[in-house]
Short mmCIF file of C-alpha atoms in Angstrom, two decimals:
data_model
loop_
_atom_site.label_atom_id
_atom_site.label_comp_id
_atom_site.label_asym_id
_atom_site.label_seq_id
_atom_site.Cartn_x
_atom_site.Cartn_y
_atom_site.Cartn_z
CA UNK A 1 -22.99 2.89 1.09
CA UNK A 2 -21.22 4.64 4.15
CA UNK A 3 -21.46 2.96 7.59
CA UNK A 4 -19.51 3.31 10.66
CA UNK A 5 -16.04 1.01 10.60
CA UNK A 6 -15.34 -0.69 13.83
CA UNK A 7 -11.58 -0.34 15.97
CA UNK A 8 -8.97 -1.84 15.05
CA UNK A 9 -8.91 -0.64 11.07
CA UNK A 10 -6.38 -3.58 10.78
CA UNK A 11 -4.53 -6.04 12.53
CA UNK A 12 -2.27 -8.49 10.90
CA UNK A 13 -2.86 -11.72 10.36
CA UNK A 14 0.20 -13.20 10.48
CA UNK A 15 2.06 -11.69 13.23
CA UNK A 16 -0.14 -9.11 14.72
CA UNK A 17 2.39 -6.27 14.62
CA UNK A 18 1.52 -3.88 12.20
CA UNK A 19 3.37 -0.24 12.76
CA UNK A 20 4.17 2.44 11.46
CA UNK A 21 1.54 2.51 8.49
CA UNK A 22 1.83 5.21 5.34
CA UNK A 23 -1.54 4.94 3.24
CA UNK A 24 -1.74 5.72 -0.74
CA UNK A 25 -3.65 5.85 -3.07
CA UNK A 26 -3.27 2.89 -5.93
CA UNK A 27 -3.93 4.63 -9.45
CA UNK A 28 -3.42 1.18 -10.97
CA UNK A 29 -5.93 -0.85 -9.42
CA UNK A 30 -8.00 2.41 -8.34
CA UNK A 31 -8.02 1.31 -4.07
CA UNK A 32 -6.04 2.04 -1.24
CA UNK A 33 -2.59 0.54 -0.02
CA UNK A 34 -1.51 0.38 3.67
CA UNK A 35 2.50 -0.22 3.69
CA UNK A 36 3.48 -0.94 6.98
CA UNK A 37 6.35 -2.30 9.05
CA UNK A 38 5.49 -5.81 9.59
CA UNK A 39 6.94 -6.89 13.90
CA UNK A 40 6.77 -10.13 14.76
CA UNK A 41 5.67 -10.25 17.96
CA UNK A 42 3.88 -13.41 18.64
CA UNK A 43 7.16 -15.19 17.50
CA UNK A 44 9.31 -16.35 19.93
CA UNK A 45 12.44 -14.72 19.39
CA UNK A 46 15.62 -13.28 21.70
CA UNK A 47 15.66 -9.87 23.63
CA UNK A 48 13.75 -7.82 20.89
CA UNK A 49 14.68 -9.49 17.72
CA UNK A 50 10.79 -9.05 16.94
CA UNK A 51 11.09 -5.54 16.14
CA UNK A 52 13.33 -6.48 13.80
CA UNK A 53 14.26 -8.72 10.86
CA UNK A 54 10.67 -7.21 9.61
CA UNK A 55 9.21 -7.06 5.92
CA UNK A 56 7.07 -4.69 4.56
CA UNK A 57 3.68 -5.73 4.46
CA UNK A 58 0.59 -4.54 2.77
CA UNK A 59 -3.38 -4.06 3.32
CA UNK A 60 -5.56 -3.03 0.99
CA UNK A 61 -9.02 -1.10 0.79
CA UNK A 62 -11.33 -1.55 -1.60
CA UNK A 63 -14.20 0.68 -0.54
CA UNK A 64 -12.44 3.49 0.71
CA UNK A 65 -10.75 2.72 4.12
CA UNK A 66 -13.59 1.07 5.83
CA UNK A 67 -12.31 -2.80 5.48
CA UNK A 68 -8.64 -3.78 4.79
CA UNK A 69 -7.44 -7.04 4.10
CA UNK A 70 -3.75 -8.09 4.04
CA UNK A 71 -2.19 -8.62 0.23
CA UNK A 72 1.37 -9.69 1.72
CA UNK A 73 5.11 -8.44 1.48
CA UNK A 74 7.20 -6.69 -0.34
CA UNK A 75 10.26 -8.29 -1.71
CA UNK A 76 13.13 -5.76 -0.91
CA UNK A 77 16.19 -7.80 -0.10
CA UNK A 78 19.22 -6.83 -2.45
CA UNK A 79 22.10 -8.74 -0.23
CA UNK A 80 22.94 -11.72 1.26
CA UNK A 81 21.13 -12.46 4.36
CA UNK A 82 17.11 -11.65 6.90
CA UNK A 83 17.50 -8.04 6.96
CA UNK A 84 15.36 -5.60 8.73
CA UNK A 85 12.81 -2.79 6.93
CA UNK A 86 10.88 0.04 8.84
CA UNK A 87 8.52 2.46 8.48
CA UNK A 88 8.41 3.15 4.66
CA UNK A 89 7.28 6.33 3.08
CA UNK A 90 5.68 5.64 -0.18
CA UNK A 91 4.25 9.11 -2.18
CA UNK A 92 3.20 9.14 -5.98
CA UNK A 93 5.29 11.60 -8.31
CA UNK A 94 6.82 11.92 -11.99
CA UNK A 95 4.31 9.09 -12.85
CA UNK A 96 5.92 6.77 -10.72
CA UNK A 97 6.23 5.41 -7.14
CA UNK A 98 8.96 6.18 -4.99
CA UNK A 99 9.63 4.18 -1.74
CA UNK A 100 12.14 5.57 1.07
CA UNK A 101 12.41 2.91 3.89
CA UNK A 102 14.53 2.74 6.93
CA UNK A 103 17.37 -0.23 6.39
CA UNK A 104 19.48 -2.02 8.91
CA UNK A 105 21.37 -5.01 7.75
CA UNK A 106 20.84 -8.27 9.80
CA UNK A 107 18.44 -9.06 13.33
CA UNK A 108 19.59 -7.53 16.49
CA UNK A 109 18.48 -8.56 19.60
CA UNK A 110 19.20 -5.52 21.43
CA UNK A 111 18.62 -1.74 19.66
CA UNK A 112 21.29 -1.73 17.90
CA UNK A 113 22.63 -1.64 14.46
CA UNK A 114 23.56 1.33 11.91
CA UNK A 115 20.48 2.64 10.11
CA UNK A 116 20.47 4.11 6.39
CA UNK A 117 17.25 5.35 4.11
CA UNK A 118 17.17 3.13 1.06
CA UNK A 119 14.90 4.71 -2.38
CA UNK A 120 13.02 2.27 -4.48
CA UNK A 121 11.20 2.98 -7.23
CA UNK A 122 7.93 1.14 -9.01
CA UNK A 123 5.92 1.43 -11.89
CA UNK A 124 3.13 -0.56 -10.05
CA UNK A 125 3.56 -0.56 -6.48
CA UNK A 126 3.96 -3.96 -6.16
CA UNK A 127 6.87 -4.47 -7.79
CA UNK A 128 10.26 -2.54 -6.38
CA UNK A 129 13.75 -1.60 -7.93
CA UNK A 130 16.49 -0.61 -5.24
CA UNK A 131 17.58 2.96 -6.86
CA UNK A 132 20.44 3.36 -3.86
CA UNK A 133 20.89 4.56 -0.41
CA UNK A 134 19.79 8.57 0.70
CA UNK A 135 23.00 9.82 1.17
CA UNK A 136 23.04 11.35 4.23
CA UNK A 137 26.56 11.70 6.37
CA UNK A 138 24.64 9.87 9.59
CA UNK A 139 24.57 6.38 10.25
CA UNK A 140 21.84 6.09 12.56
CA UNK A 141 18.97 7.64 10.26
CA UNK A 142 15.02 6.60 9.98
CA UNK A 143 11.59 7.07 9.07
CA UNK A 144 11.29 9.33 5.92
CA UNK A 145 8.54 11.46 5.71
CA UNK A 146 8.45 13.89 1.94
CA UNK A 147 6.61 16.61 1.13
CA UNK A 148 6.37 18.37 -2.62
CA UNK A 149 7.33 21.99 -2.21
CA UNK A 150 5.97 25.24 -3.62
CA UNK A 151 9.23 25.84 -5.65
CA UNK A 152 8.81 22.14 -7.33
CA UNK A 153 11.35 20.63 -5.00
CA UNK A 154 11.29 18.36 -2.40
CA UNK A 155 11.90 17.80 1.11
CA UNK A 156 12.96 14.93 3.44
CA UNK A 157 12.22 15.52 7.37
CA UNK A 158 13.74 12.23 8.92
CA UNK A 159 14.76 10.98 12.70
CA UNK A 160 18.83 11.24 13.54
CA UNK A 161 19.42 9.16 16.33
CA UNK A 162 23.43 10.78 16.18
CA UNK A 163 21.89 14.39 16.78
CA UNK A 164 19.80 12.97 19.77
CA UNK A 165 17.02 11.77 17.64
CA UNK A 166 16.24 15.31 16.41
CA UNK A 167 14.05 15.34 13.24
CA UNK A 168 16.41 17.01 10.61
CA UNK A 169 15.30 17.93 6.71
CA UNK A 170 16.95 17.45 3.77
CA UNK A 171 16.03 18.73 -0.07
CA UNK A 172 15.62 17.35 -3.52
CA UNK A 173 14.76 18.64 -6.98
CA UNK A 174 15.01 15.50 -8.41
CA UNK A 175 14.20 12.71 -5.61
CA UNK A 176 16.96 10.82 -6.14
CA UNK A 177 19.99 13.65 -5.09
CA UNK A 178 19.56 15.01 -1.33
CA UNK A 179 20.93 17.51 0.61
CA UNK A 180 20.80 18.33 3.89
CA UNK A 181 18.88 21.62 5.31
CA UNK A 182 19.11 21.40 9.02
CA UNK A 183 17.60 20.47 12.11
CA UNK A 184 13.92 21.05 12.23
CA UNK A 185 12.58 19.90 15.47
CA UNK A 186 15.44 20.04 18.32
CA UNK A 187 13.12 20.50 21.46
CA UNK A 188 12.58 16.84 22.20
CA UNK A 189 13.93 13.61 21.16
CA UNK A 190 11.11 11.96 18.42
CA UNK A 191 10.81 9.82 15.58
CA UNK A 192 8.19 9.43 12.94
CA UNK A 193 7.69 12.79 11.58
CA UNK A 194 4.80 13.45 9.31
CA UNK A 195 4.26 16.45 7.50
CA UNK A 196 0.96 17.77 6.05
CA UNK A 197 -1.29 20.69 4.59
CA UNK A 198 -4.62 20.78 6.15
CA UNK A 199 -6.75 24.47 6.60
CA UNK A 200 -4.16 27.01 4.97
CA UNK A 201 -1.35 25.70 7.06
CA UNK A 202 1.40 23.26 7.67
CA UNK A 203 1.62 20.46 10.56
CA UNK A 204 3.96 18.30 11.80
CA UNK A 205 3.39 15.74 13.79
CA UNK A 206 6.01 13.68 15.23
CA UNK A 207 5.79 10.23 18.21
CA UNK A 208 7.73 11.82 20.72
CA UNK A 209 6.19 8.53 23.08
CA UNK A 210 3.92 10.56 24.92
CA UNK A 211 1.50 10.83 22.33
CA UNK A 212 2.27 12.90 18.91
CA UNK A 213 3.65 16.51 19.46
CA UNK A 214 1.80 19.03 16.78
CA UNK A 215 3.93 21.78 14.55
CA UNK A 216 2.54 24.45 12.67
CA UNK A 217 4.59 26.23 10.14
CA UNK A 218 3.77 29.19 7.35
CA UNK A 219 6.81 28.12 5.26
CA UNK A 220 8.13 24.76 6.31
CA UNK A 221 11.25 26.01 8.07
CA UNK A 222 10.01 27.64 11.37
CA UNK A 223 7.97 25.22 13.35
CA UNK A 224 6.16 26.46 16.24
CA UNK A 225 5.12 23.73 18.40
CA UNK A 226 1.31 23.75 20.01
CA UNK A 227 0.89 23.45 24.04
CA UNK A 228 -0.89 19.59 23.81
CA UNK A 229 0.06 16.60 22.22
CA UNK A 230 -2.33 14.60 20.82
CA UNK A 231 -3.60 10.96 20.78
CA UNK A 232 -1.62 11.06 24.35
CA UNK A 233 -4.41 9.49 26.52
CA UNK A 234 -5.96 5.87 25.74
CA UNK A 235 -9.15 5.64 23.57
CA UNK A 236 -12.18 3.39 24.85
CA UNK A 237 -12.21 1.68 21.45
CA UNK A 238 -11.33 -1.63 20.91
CA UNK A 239 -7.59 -2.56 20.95
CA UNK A 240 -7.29 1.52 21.27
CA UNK A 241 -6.05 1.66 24.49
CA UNK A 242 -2.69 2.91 25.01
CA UNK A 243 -0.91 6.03 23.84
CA UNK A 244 -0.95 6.42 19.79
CA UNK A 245 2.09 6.04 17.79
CA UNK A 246 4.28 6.46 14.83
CA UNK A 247 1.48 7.74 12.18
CA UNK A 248 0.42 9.07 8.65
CA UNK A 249 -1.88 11.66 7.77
CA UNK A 250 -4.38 11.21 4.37
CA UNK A 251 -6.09 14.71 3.68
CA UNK A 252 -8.95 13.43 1.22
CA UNK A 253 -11.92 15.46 0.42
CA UNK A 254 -11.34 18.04 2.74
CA UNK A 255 -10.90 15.85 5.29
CA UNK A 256 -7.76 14.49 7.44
CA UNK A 257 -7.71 11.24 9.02
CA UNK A 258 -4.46 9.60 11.19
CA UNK A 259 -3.28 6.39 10.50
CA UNK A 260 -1.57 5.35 13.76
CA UNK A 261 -0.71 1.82 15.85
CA UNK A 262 -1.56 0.90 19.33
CA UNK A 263 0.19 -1.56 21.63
CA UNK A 264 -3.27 -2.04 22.98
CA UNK A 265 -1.99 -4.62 26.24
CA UNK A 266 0.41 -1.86 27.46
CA UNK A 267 -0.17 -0.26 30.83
CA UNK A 268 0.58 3.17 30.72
CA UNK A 269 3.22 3.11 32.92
CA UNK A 270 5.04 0.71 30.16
CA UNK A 271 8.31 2.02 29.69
CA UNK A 272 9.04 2.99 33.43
CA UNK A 273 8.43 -0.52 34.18
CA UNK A 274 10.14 -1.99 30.75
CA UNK A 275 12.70 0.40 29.95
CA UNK A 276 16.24 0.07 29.13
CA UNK A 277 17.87 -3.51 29.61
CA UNK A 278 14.54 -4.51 31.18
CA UNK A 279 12.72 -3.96 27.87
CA UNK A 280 14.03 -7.76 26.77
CA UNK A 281 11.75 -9.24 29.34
CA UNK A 282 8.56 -7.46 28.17
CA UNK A 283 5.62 -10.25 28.29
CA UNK A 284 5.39 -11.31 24.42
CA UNK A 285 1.67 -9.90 24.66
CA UNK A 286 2.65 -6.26 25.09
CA UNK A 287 4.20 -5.98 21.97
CA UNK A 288 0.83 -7.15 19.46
CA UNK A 289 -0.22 -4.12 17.61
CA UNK A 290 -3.02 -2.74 16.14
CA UNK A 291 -3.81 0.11 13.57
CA UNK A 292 -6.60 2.24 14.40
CA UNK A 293 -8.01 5.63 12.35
CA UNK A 294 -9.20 8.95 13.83
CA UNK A 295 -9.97 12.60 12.21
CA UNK A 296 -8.16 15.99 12.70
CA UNK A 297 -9.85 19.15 13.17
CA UNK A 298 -8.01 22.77 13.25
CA UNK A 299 -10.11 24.93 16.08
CA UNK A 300 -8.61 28.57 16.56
CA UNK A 301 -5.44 27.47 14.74
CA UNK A 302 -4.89 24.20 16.64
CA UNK A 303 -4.56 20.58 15.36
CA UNK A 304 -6.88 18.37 17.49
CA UNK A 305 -7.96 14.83 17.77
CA UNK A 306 -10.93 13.02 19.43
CA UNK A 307 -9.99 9.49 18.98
CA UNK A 308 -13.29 8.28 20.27
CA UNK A 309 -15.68 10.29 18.36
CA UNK A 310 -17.57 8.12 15.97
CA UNK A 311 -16.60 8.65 12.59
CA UNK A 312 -17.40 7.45 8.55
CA UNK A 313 -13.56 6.89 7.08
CA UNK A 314 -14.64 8.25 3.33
CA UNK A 315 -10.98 8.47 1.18
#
């Protein structure tokens, strides 16, 4: 039976950071699987080491979305060492999982530290095997987002923090092999790209921390960006109060719902107050997260959101 869920979707139990979620579906056990990057922010740790040092963790859904309960973390260490993992991308093809997950080695306590894209495969999704690193000639690169494309190929949009933290593409036939297209999105500095079909056309939607700016492409090359970002203003939900970030989109049904996180005990003037050098002395309570769940509508061609609308999550 269908009945309304109630805000946050998930929190986790552990730490209470959950970010940067990417929801599948689980073909072996027949429910859903939330990967997310698991902070640490209710640990009491140096400048902001709890952003990093983070596992992978998992929730799963057994009725469709509406309740998610945490299963634990991924075991994806392959060298000496507490390493850090970020927003993975996990999608479903050749009859096997394939994970693509942002890798820095070590804990920093300041934002630093070389990034690379690391590809895992599975045969279950629980268990992972390190197939190598995305070889891309950047060493500041993160959050993968793929897409299958109409000629059987695929492609990789992903943040480059050395070509000011444009979202650049890169192509596959194979998954494994990748090649780089270009830059894709070059009029603001974002991260967390997310690419989708929905209503005869493409979005992309990427945090540009003022909400998610919205793309629409014909052909996934030219992106033409709409006037209004969404999820930009606070919700009046629970723990759904701040600005949304970092997100995934699930089109099931006919339907398209966005997975995103909340620091819901920000004030919105949060990073004039904390930015830069400053950001090490953020109270430990701004930094809990939250994962919340809203639906996308196309009206005369644009993508919008009302993140307080009432809604039944149905996957």
């Amino acid at each position: 039976m269908n009945k309304k869920w109630n805000a946050p979707l998930f929190r986790d139990p552990l730490y209470d950071g959950a970010a940067d979620p990417t929801v599948i579906y689980n073909e072996k056990e027949k429910n859903w699987w939330m990967f997310y990057t698991q902070r640490r922010p209710n640990v009491s740790t140096v400048g902001v080491a709890g952003a990093y040092g983070c596992r992978i963790g998992v929730a799963v859904s057994d009725d469709g979305g509406k309740y998610w309960y945490y299963r634990g973390t991924l075991d994806l260490e392959f060298e000496f060492g507490h390493n850090t993992f970020w927003a993975p991308e996990v999608i479903f093809a050749n009859n096997r999982y394939h994970m693509y997950v942002s890798y820095i080695r070590g804990i920093h306590s300041e934002w630093k530290g070389d990034s690379q894209i690391l590809h895992y495969t599975s045969d279950n999704i629980m268990d992972w095997k390190l197939e190598g690193v995305v070889e891309i000639p950047s060493a500041r690169v993160i959050d993968p987002c793929i897409l299958p494309l109409p000629n059987g190929n695929y492609r990789m949009w992903y943040k480059d923090e050395k070509l000011g933290s444009h979202i650049v593409a890169a192509d596959s036939a194979d998954l494994y092999q990748w090649s780089v297209v270009g830059e894709a999105i070059t009029d603001c500095a974002s991260e967390g790209p997310n690419v989708f079909s929905f209503q005869g056309a493409y979005f992309m939607i990427v945090d540009c921390w003022d909400g998610f700016g919205v793309y629409r492409s014909e052909d996934l090359i030219s992106w033409k960006r709409q006037p209004d970002n969404i999820l930009r203003h606070p919700g009046k939900r629970p723990f759904d109060g701040s600005m949304g970030s970092h997100a995934d989109v699930v089109v099931s049904k006919g339907r398209a719902y966005i997975f995103y996180f909340t620091h819901p005990n920000r004030p919105r003037d949060f990073w004039n107050r904390y930015e830069g050098a400053n950001y090490i002395d953020t109270p430990t309570s701004m930094n809990t997260t939250a994962i919340q769940v809203a639906e996308l509508f196309v009206r005369d061609g644009v993508l919008v959101c009302d993140r307080d609308q009432d809604l039944i999550l149905d996957l």
